[in-house]
Amino acid sequence: MTDTPDLPEGYEISADPERIDAGRVHHWLSTDAYWALGRPRETQDSALAGSLNFGVYETVSGEQVAYARVVTDRATFAWLCDVYVDPAVRGKSVGTAMVAAVREHVRALGVRRVLLATHDAHGVYEKLGFAPLEHPDRWMALHFA
């Protein structure tokens, strides 16, 4: 497993759901995240309520600058999703440090498998130990219209 990158000075990570700026997260995802464009606020709020939520915050202002959530049974399986870093702080390793913290959080729960889907960030996740599915032919999906 790769080393856990340090969060840059001036930022902190929290898994406290009370700190999540739900309005900001909804705006980010519904307007700028290719996988969630147009997602209704009610849907996002339901997703938040049913997930482990992580945020990165500026230590001085408390402003949220990144978000990730994990859908999990907290025992065997986790799905990492909705990873988003505010464009103003991209390139500072904030997102990489956040995902590393998420990885360690779910590892401490005893989870043995974490999945995610990405269109364009394979290199970021590979640095943190993620790899393509070994047997993608064993996985299936059910999509509702």
CSV table of N, CA and C in Angstrom, one decimal:
chain,number,residue,atom,x,y,z
A,1,MET,N,0.9,-1.2,0.0
A,1,MET,CA,0.0,0.0,0.0
A,1,MET,C,0.9,1.2,0.0
A,2,THR,N,0.4,2.3,-0.6
A,2,THR,CA,1.2,3.5,-0.7
A,2,THR,C,1.1,4.3,0.6
A,3,ASP,N,2.0,5.2,0.8
A,3,ASP,CA,2.0,6.1,1.9
A,3,ASP,C,0.8,7.0,1.9
A,4,THR,N,0.4,7.4,3.1
A,4,THR,CA,-0.7,8.3,3.2
A,4,THR,C,-0.2,9.7,3.0
A,5,PRO,N,-0.6,10.5,2.0
A,5,PRO,CA,-0.1,11.8,1.8
A,5,PRO,C,-0.6,12.7,2.9
A,6,ASP,N,0.3,13.7,3.2
A,6,ASP,CA,-0.1,14.7,4.3
A,6,ASP,C,-1.1,15.7,3.7
A,7,LEU,N,-2.0,16.2,4.5
A,7,LEU,CA,-2.9,17.2,4.1
A,7,LEU,C,-2.0,18.5,4.1
A,8,PRO,N,-2.1,19.4,3.1
A,8,PRO,CA,-1.4,20.6,3.2
A,8,PRO,C,-1.7,21.5,4.4
A,9,GLU,N,-0.8,22.2,4.9
A,9,GLU,CA,-1.0,23.1,6.0
A,9,GLU,C,-2.1,24.1,5.7
A,10,GLY,N,-3.0,24.3,6.7
A,10,GLY,CA,-4.1,25.2,6.5
A,10,GLY,C,-5.4,24.5,6.3
A,11,TYR,N,-5.4,23.2,6.2
A,11,TYR,CA,-6.6,22.4,6.0
A,11,TYR,C,-6.7,21.3,7.0
A,12,GLU,N,-8.0,20.9,7.2
A,12,GLU,CA,-8.3,19.8,8.1
A,12,GLU,C,-9.4,18.9,7.5
A,13,ILE,N,-9.3,17.6,7.8
A,13,ILE,CA,-10.3,16.7,7.3
A,13,ILE,C,-11.2,16.3,8.5
A,14,SER,N,-12.5,16.2,8.2
A,14,SER,CA,-13.4,15.8,9.2
A,14,SER,C,-14.4,14.8,8.6
A,15,ALA,N,-14.8,13.8,9.4
A,15,ALA,CA,-15.9,12.9,9.1
A,15,ALA,C,-17.2,13.3,9.9
A,16,ASP,N,-17.2,14.5,10.5
A,16,ASP,CA,-18.4,14.9,11.2
A,16,ASP,C,-19.5,15.4,10.2
A,17,PRO,N,-20.6,14.6,10.2
A,17,PRO,CA,-21.6,15.0,9.2
A,17,PRO,C,-22.2,16.4,9.5
A,18,GLU,N,-22.1,16.9,10.7
A,18,GLU,CA,-22.7,18.2,11.0
A,18,GLU,C,-21.9,19.3,10.3
A,19,ARG,N,-20.7,19.0,9.9
A,19,ARG,CA,-19.8,20.1,9.3
A,19,ARG,C,-20.0,20.2,7.8
A,20,ILE,N,-20.7,19.2,7.2
A,20,ILE,CA,-20.9,19.2,5.8
A,20,ILE,C,-21.7,20.4,5.4
A,21,ASP,N,-21.3,21.2,4.4
A,21,ASP,CA,-22.1,22.3,3.9
A,21,ASP,C,-22.9,21.7,2.7
A,22,ALA,N,-24.1,21.2,3.1
A,22,ALA,CA,-24.9,20.5,2.1
A,22,ALA,C,-25.3,21.3,0.9
A,23,GLY,N,-25.5,22.6,1.1
A,23,GLY,CA,-25.8,23.4,-0.1
A,23,GLY,C,-24.6,23.5,-1.0
A,24,ARG,N,-23.5,23.7,-0.5
A,24,ARG,CA,-22.3,23.8,-1.3
A,24,ARG,C,-22.0,22.5,-2.0
A,25,VAL,N,-22.1,21.4,-1.3
A,25,VAL,CA,-21.8,20.1,-1.9
A,25,VAL,C,-22.8,19.9,-3.1
A,26,HIS,N,-24.1,20.2,-2.8
A,26,HIS,CA,-25.1,20.0,-3.9
A,26,HIS,C,-24.7,20.9,-5.1
A,27,HIS,N,-24.4,22.1,-4.9
A,27,HIS,CA,-24.0,23.0,-6.0
A,27,HIS,C,-22.8,22.5,-6.8
A,28,TRP,N,-21.8,22.1,-6.0
A,28,TRP,CA,-20.6,21.5,-6.7
A,28,TRP,C,-21.0,20.3,-7.6
A,29,LEU,N,-21.7,19.4,-7.0
A,29,LEU,CA,-22.0,18.2,-7.8
A,29,LEU,C,-23.0,18.4,-8.9
A,30,SER,N,-24.1,19.1,-8.6
A,30,SER,CA,-25.1,19.3,-9.6
A,30,SER,C,-24.8,20.2,-10.8
A,31,THR,N,-23.7,21.0,-10.6
A,31,THR,CA,-23.3,21.9,-11.6
A,31,THR,C,-22.0,21.7,-12.3
A,32,ASP,N,-21.1,20.9,-11.6
A,32,ASP,CA,-19.8,20.8,-12.1
A,32,ASP,C,-19.2,19.3,-12.1
A,33,ALA,N,-19.9,18.4,-11.6
A,33,ALA,CA,-19.4,17.0,-11.6
A,33,ALA,C,-20.2,16.2,-12.7
A,34,TYR,N,-19.4,15.7,-13.6
A,34,TYR,CA,-20.0,15.0,-14.8
A,34,TYR,C,-21.0,13.9,-14.4
A,35,TRP,N,-20.7,13.2,-13.3
A,35,TRP,CA,-21.6,12.1,-12.9
A,35,TRP,C,-22.8,12.5,-12.2
A,36,ALA,N,-23.0,13.8,-11.8
A,36,ALA,CA,-24.1,14.2,-11.0
A,36,ALA,C,-24.8,15.5,-11.5
A,37,LEU,N,-24.5,15.9,-12.7
A,37,LEU,CA,-25.1,17.1,-13.3
A,37,LEU,C,-26.6,17.0,-13.2
A,38,GLY,N,-27.2,18.1,-12.6
A,38,GLY,CA,-28.6,18.2,-12.5
A,38,GLY,C,-29.2,17.4,-11.4
A,39,ARG,N,-28.4,16.8,-10.5
A,39,ARG,CA,-28.9,16.0,-9.4
A,39,ARG,C,-29.8,16.9,-8.5
A,40,PRO,N,-31.0,16.5,-8.3
A,40,PRO,CA,-31.9,17.3,-7.4
A,40,PRO,C,-31.3,17.4,-6.0
A,41,ARG,N,-31.6,18.5,-5.3
A,41,ARG,CA,-31.2,18.7,-3.9
A,41,ARG,C,-31.7,17.6,-3.0
A,42,GLU,N,-33.0,17.2,-3.2
A,42,GLU,CA,-33.6,16.2,-2.4
A,42,GLU,C,-32.8,14.9,-2.5
A,43,THR,N,-32.4,14.6,-3.7
A,43,THR,CA,-31.6,13.3,-3.9
A,43,THR,C,-30.3,13.4,-3.2
A,44,GLN,N,-29.7,14.6,-3.3
A,44,GLN,CA,-28.4,14.7,-2.7
A,44,GLN,C,-28.5,14.7,-1.2
A,45,ASP,N,-29.5,15.3,-0.6
A,45,ASP,CA,-29.7,15.2,0.8
A,45,ASP,C,-29.9,13.8,1.3
A,46,SER,N,-30.7,13.0,0.5
A,46,SER,CA,-30.9,11.6,0.9
A,46,SER,C,-29.6,10.8,0.8
A,47,ALA,N,-28.8,11.1,-0.2
A,47,ALA,CA,-27.5,10.4,-0.3
A,47,ALA,C,-26.6,10.8,0.9
A,48,LEU,N,-26.6,12.0,1.3
A,48,LEU,CA,-25.8,12.4,2.4
A,48,LEU,C,-26.2,11.7,3.7
A,49,ALA,N,-27.5,11.6,3.9
A,49,ALA,CA,-28.1,11.0,5.1
A,49,ALA,C,-27.8,9.5,5.1
A,50,GLY,N,-27.6,8.8,4.0
A,50,GLY,CA,-27.3,7.4,4.0
A,50,GLY,C,-25.9,7.0,3.8
A,51,SER,N,-25.0,7.9,4.0
A,51,SER,CA,-23.6,7.7,3.7
A,51,SER,C,-22.7,8.2,4.8
A,52,LEU,N,-21.4,7.7,4.8
A,52,LEU,CA,-20.3,8.3,5.6
A,52,LEU,C,-19.9,9.5,4.8
A,53,ASN,N,-19.8,10.7,5.4
A,53,ASN,CA,-19.4,11.9,4.6
A,53,ASN,C,-18.1,12.4,5.2
A,54,PHE,N,-17.3,12.9,4.3
A,54,PHE,CA,-16.0,13.5,4.6
A,54,PHE,C,-15.8,14.9,4.0
A,55,GLY,N,-15.3,15.8,4.7
A,55,GLY,CA,-15.0,17.1,4.2
A,55,GLY,C,-13.6,17.5,4.5
A,56,VAL,N,-13.1,18.4,3.7
A,56,VAL,CA,-11.9,19.1,3.9
A,56,VAL,C,-12.2,20.6,4.1
A,57,TYR,N,-11.7,21.2,5.1
A,57,TYR,CA,-12.0,22.5,5.5
A,57,TYR,C,-10.8,23.4,5.7
A,58,GLU,N,-10.9,24.7,5.3
A,58,GLU,CA,-9.8,25.6,5.7
A,58,GLU,C,-9.8,25.8,7.2
A,59,THR,N,-8.7,25.7,7.8
A,59,THR,CA,-8.6,25.8,9.3
A,59,THR,C,-9.0,27.2,9.8
A,60,VAL,N,-8.7,28.2,9.1
A,60,VAL,CA,-9.0,29.6,9.6
A,60,VAL,C,-10.4,29.9,9.4
A,61,SER,N,-10.9,29.8,8.2
A,61,SER,CA,-12.3,30.2,7.9
A,61,SER,C,-13.3,29.1,8.2
A,62,GLY,N,-12.9,27.9,8.2
A,62,GLY,CA,-13.9,26.8,8.3
A,62,GLY,C,-14.6,26.4,7.0
A,63,GLU,N,-14.3,27.1,6.0
A,63,GLU,CA,-15.0,26.9,4.7
A,63,GLU,C,-14.6,25.5,4.1
A,64,GLN,N,-15.6,24.8,3.7
A,64,GLN,CA,-15.4,23.5,3.1
A,64,GLN,C,-14.9,23.7,1.7
A,65,VAL,N,-13.8,22.9,1.4
A,65,VAL,CA,-13.1,23.0,0.1
A,65,VAL,C,-13.1,21.6,-0.7
A,66,ALA,N,-13.6,20.6,-0.1
A,66,ALA,CA,-13.6,19.2,-0.7
A,66,ALA,C,-14.6,18.4,0.0
A,67,TYR,N,-15.0,17.3,-0.7
A,67,TYR,CA,-16.1,16.4,-0.2
A,67,TYR,C,-15.9,15.0,-0.8
A,68,ALA,N,-16.2,14.0,0.0
A,68,ALA,CA,-16.3,12.6,-0.5
A,68,ALA,C,-17.3,11.9,0.4
A,69,ARG,N,-18.0,10.9,-0.2
A,69,ARG,CA,-18.9,10.1,0.6
A,69,ARG,C,-18.6,8.7,0.3
A,70,VAL,N,-19.0,7.8,1.3
A,70,VAL,CA,-18.8,6.4,1.2
A,70,VAL,C,-20.2,5.7,1.5
A,71,VAL,N,-20.6,4.9,0.6
A,71,VAL,CA,-21.8,4.0,0.9
A,71,VAL,C,-21.2,2.7,1.3
A,72,THR,N,-21.6,2.3,2.5
A,72,THR,CA,-21.0,1.1,3.1
A,72,THR,C,-21.9,0.4,4.1
A,73,ASP,N,-21.6,-0.9,4.3
A,73,ASP,CA,-22.3,-1.6,5.4
A,73,ASP,C,-21.5,-1.6,6.7
A,74,ARG,N,-20.3,-0.9,6.6
A,74,ARG,CA,-19.4,-0.6,7.7
A,74,ARG,C,-18.8,-2.0,8.2
A,75,ALA,N,-18.8,-3.0,7.4
A,75,ALA,CA,-18.2,-4.3,7.8
A,75,ALA,C,-17.4,-4.9,6.7
A,76,THR,N,-18.0,-5.0,5.5
A,76,THR,CA,-17.3,-5.8,4.4
A,76,THR,C,-17.1,-5.0,3.1
A,77,PHE,N,-17.9,-4.0,2.8
A,77,PHE,CA,-17.9,-3.4,1.5
A,77,PHE,C,-18.1,-1.9,1.6
A,78,ALA,N,-17.4,-1.2,0.7
A,78,ALA,CA,-17.6,0.3,0.6
A,78,ALA,C,-17.6,0.7,-0.9
A,79,TRP,N,-18.3,1.7,-1.2
A,79,TRP,CA,-18.3,2.4,-2.5
A,79,TRP,C,-18.0,3.8,-2.3
A,80,LEU,N,-16.8,4.2,-2.8
A,80,LEU,CA,-16.4,5.6,-2.7
A,80,LEU,C,-17.0,6.4,-3.8
A,81,CYS,N,-17.6,7.5,-3.5
A,81,CYS,CA,-18.3,8.3,-4.6
A,81,CYS,C,-18.3,9.8,-4.3
A,82,ASP,N,-18.8,10.5,-5.2
A,82,ASP,CA,-19.0,12.0,-5.1
A,82,ASP,C,-17.7,12.7,-4.6
A,83,VAL,N,-16.6,12.2,-5.0
A,83,VAL,CA,-15.3,12.9,-4.6
A,83,VAL,C,-15.2,14.2,-5.4
A,84,TYR,N,-15.1,15.3,-4.7
A,84,TYR,CA,-15.1,16.6,-5.4
A,84,TYR,C,-14.1,17.5,-4.6
A,85,VAL,N,-13.3,18.2,-5.4
A,85,VAL,CA,-12.4,19.3,-4.8
A,85,VAL,C,-12.7,20.6,-5.5
A,86,ASP,N,-12.9,21.6,-4.7
A,86,ASP,CA,-13.2,22.9,-5.2
A,86,ASP,C,-12.0,23.3,-6.2
A,87,PRO,N,-12.4,23.8,-7.4
A,87,PRO,CA,-11.4,24.2,-8.3
A,87,PRO,C,-10.3,25.1,-7.8
A,88,ALA,N,-10.6,26.0,-6.8
A,88,ALA,CA,-9.7,26.9,-6.2
A,88,ALA,C,-8.5,26.2,-5.5
A,89,VAL,N,-8.7,25.0,-5.1
A,89,VAL,CA,-7.7,24.3,-4.3
A,89,VAL,C,-7.1,23.0,-5.0
A,90,ARG,N,-7.6,22.8,-6.2
A,90,ARG,CA,-7.1,21.6,-7.0
A,90,ARG,C,-5.6,21.8,-7.2
A,91,GLY,N,-4.9,20.7,-7.2
A,91,GLY,CA,-3.4,20.8,-7.5
A,91,GLY,C,-2.6,20.9,-6.2
A,92,LYS,N,-3.3,21.0,-5.0
A,92,LYS,CA,-2.6,21.2,-3.8
A,92,LYS,C,-2.5,19.9,-2.9
A,93,SER,N,-3.0,18.8,-3.5
A,93,SER,CA,-3.0,17.5,-2.9
A,93,SER,C,-4.1,17.3,-1.8
A,94,VAL,N,-5.0,18.3,-1.8
A,94,VAL,CA,-6.1,18.2,-0.9
A,94,VAL,C,-7.0,17.0,-1.1
A,95,GLY,N,-7.3,16.7,-2.4
A,95,GLY,CA,-8.2,15.6,-2.7
A,95,GLY,C,-7.5,14.3,-2.5
A,96,THR,N,-6.2,14.2,-2.8
A,96,THR,CA,-5.4,13.0,-2.6
A,96,THR,C,-5.4,12.6,-1.1
A,97,ALA,N,-5.1,13.7,-0.3
A,97,ALA,CA,-5.0,13.5,1.2
A,97,ALA,C,-6.4,13.1,1.7
A,98,MET,N,-7.5,13.7,1.2
A,98,MET,CA,-8.8,13.3,1.7
A,98,MET,C,-9.1,11.9,1.4
A,99,VAL,N,-8.9,11.4,0.1
A,99,VAL,CA,-9.2,10.0,-0.2
A,99,VAL,C,-8.3,9.1,0.6
A,100,ALA,N,-7.1,9.4,0.9
A,100,ALA,CA,-6.2,8.6,1.7
A,100,ALA,C,-6.9,8.5,3.1
A,101,ALA,N,-7.4,9.6,3.7
A,101,ALA,CA,-8.0,9.5,5.0
A,101,ALA,C,-9.3,8.7,4.9
A,102,VAL,N,-10.0,8.8,3.9
A,102,VAL,CA,-11.2,7.9,3.7
A,102,VAL,C,-10.8,6.5,3.7
A,103,ARG,N,-9.8,6.2,2.9
A,103,ARG,CA,-9.3,4.8,2.8
A,103,ARG,C,-9.0,4.3,4.2
A,104,GLU,N,-8.2,5.0,5.0
A,104,GLU,CA,-7.9,4.6,6.3
A,104,GLU,C,-9.1,4.5,7.3
A,105,HIS,N,-10.0,5.3,7.1
A,105,HIS,CA,-11.2,5.3,7.9
A,105,HIS,C,-12.0,4.0,7.7
A,106,VAL,N,-12.2,3.6,6.4
A,106,VAL,CA,-13.0,2.4,6.1
A,106,VAL,C,-12.1,1.2,6.4
A,107,ARG,N,-10.8,1.3,6.3
A,107,ARG,CA,-10.0,0.1,6.6
A,107,ARG,C,-10.1,-0.2,8.1
A,108,ALA,N,-10.2,0.9,9.0
A,108,ALA,CA,-10.3,0.7,10.4
A,108,ALA,C,-11.7,0.0,10.8
A,109,LEU,N,-12.7,0.2,9.9
A,109,LEU,CA,-14.0,-0.5,10.1
A,109,LEU,C,-13.9,-2.0,9.8
A,110,GLY,N,-12.9,-2.4,9.2
A,110,GLY,CA,-12.7,-3.8,8.8
A,110,GLY,C,-13.1,-4.1,7.4
A,111,VAL,N,-13.5,-3.1,6.6
A,111,VAL,CA,-13.9,-3.2,5.2
A,111,VAL,C,-12.8,-3.8,4.4
A,112,ARG,N,-13.1,-4.8,3.6
A,112,ARG,CA,-12.0,-5.5,2.8
A,112,ARG,C,-12.0,-5.0,1.4
A,113,ARG,N,-13.0,-4.4,0.9
A,113,ARG,CA,-13.1,-4.0,-0.5
A,113,ARG,C,-13.7,-2.6,-0.7
A,114,VAL,N,-13.0,-1.7,-1.3
A,114,VAL,CA,-13.6,-0.4,-1.7
A,114,VAL,C,-13.6,-0.3,-3.2
A,115,LEU,N,-14.7,0.0,-3.7
A,115,LEU,CA,-14.8,0.3,-5.1
A,115,LEU,C,-15.1,1.7,-5.4
A,116,LEU,N,-14.8,2.1,-6.6
A,116,LEU,CA,-15.1,3.5,-7.1
A,116,LEU,C,-15.2,3.4,-8.6
A,117,ALA,N,-15.8,4.4,-9.2
A,117,ALA,CA,-15.8,4.6,-10.6
A,117,ALA,C,-15.3,6.0,-11.0
A,118,THR,N,-14.4,6.1,-12.0
A,118,THR,CA,-13.9,7.4,-12.4
A,118,THR,C,-13.7,7.4,-13.9
A,119,HIS,N,-13.9,8.5,-14.5
A,119,HIS,CA,-13.8,8.7,-15.9
A,119,HIS,C,-12.4,9.2,-16.2
A,120,ASP,N,-11.8,10.0,-15.3
A,120,ASP,CA,-10.6,10.7,-15.6
A,120,ASP,C,-9.5,10.9,-14.5
A,121,ALA,N,-9.7,10.2,-13.4
A,121,ALA,CA,-8.7,10.3,-12.3
A,121,ALA,C,-8.1,9.0,-11.9
A,122,HIS,N,-7.9,8.2,-12.8
A,122,HIS,CA,-7.2,6.9,-12.5
A,122,HIS,C,-5.9,7.0,-11.8
A,123,GLY,N,-5.1,7.9,-12.3
A,123,GLY,CA,-3.7,8.1,-11.8
A,123,GLY,C,-3.8,8.6,-10.3
A,124,VAL,N,-4.7,9.4,-10.0
A,124,VAL,CA,-4.9,9.9,-8.6
A,124,VAL,C,-5.2,8.7,-7.7
A,125,TYR,N,-6.1,7.9,-8.1
A,125,TYR,CA,-6.5,6.7,-7.2
A,125,TYR,C,-5.5,5.6,-7.2
A,126,GLU,N,-4.8,5.4,-8.3
A,126,GLU,CA,-3.7,4.4,-8.3
A,126,GLU,C,-2.6,4.7,-7.3
A,127,LYS,N,-2.3,6.0,-7.1
A,127,LYS,CA,-1.3,6.4,-6.1
A,127,LYS,C,-1.7,6.0,-4.7
A,128,LEU,N,-3.0,5.8,-4.5
A,128,LEU,CA,-3.5,5.4,-3.2
A,128,LEU,C,-3.8,3.9,-3.1
A,129,GLY,N,-3.4,3.1,-4.1
A,129,GLY,CA,-3.6,1.7,-4.0
A,129,GLY,C,-4.7,1.1,-4.8
A,130,PHE,N,-5.6,1.9,-5.4
A,130,PHE,CA,-6.7,1.4,-6.2
A,130,PHE,C,-6.1,0.9,-7.5
A,131,ALA,N,-6.8,-0.1,-8.0
A,131,ALA,CA,-6.4,-0.8,-9.3
A,131,ALA,C,-7.6,-1.2,-10.1
A,132,PRO,N,-7.5,-1.4,-11.4
A,132,PRO,CA,-8.6,-1.8,-12.2
A,132,PRO,C,-9.1,-3.2,-11.6
A,133,LEU,N,-10.4,-3.4,-11.9
A,133,LEU,CA,-11.0,-4.7,-11.4
A,133,LEU,C,-10.2,-5.9,-12.0
A,134,GLU,N,-9.8,-6.8,-11.2
A,134,GLU,CA,-9.1,-8.0,-11.7
A,134,GLU,C,-9.9,-8.8,-12.6
A,135,HIS,N,-11.2,-8.9,-12.3
A,135,HIS,CA,-12.1,-9.8,-13.1
A,135,HIS,C,-13.4,-8.9,-13.4
A,136,PRO,N,-13.3,-8.0,-14.3
A,136,PRO,CA,-14.5,-7.1,-14.6
A,136,PRO,C,-15.6,-7.9,-15.1
A,137,ASP,N,-15.3,-9.1,-15.7
A,137,ASP,CA,-16.4,-9.9,-16.3
A,137,ASP,C,-17.3,-10.5,-15.2
A,138,ARG,N,-16.9,-10.5,-14.0
A,138,ARG,CA,-17.7,-11.0,-12.9
A,138,ARG,C,-18.7,-10.0,-12.3
A,139,TRP,N,-18.5,-8.7,-12.7
A,139,TRP,CA,-19.4,-7.7,-12.1
A,139,TRP,C,-20.5,-7.4,-13.1
A,140,MET,N,-21.6,-7.0,-12.5
A,140,MET,CA,-22.8,-6.7,-13.3
A,140,MET,C,-23.4,-5.4,-12.7
A,141,ALA,N,-24.3,-4.8,-13.5
A,141,ALA,CA,-25.0,-3.6,-13.1
A,141,ALA,C,-26.4,-3.7,-13.5
A,142,LEU,N,-27.3,-3.1,-12.7
A,142,LEU,CA,-28.7,-3.0,-13.0
A,142,LEU,C,-29.0,-1.5,-13.0
A,143,HIS,N,-29.5,-1.0,-14.1
A,143,HIS,CA,-29.8,0.4,-14.3
A,143,HIS,C,-31.3,0.6,-14.4
A,144,PHE,N,-31.8,1.5,-13.7
A,144,PHE,CA,-33.2,1.9,-13.8
A,144,PHE,C,-33.3,3.2,-14.6
A,145,ALA,N,-34.3,3.3,-15.5
A,145,ALA,CA,-34.5,4.5,-16.3
A,145,ALA,C,-34.9,5.7,-15.5
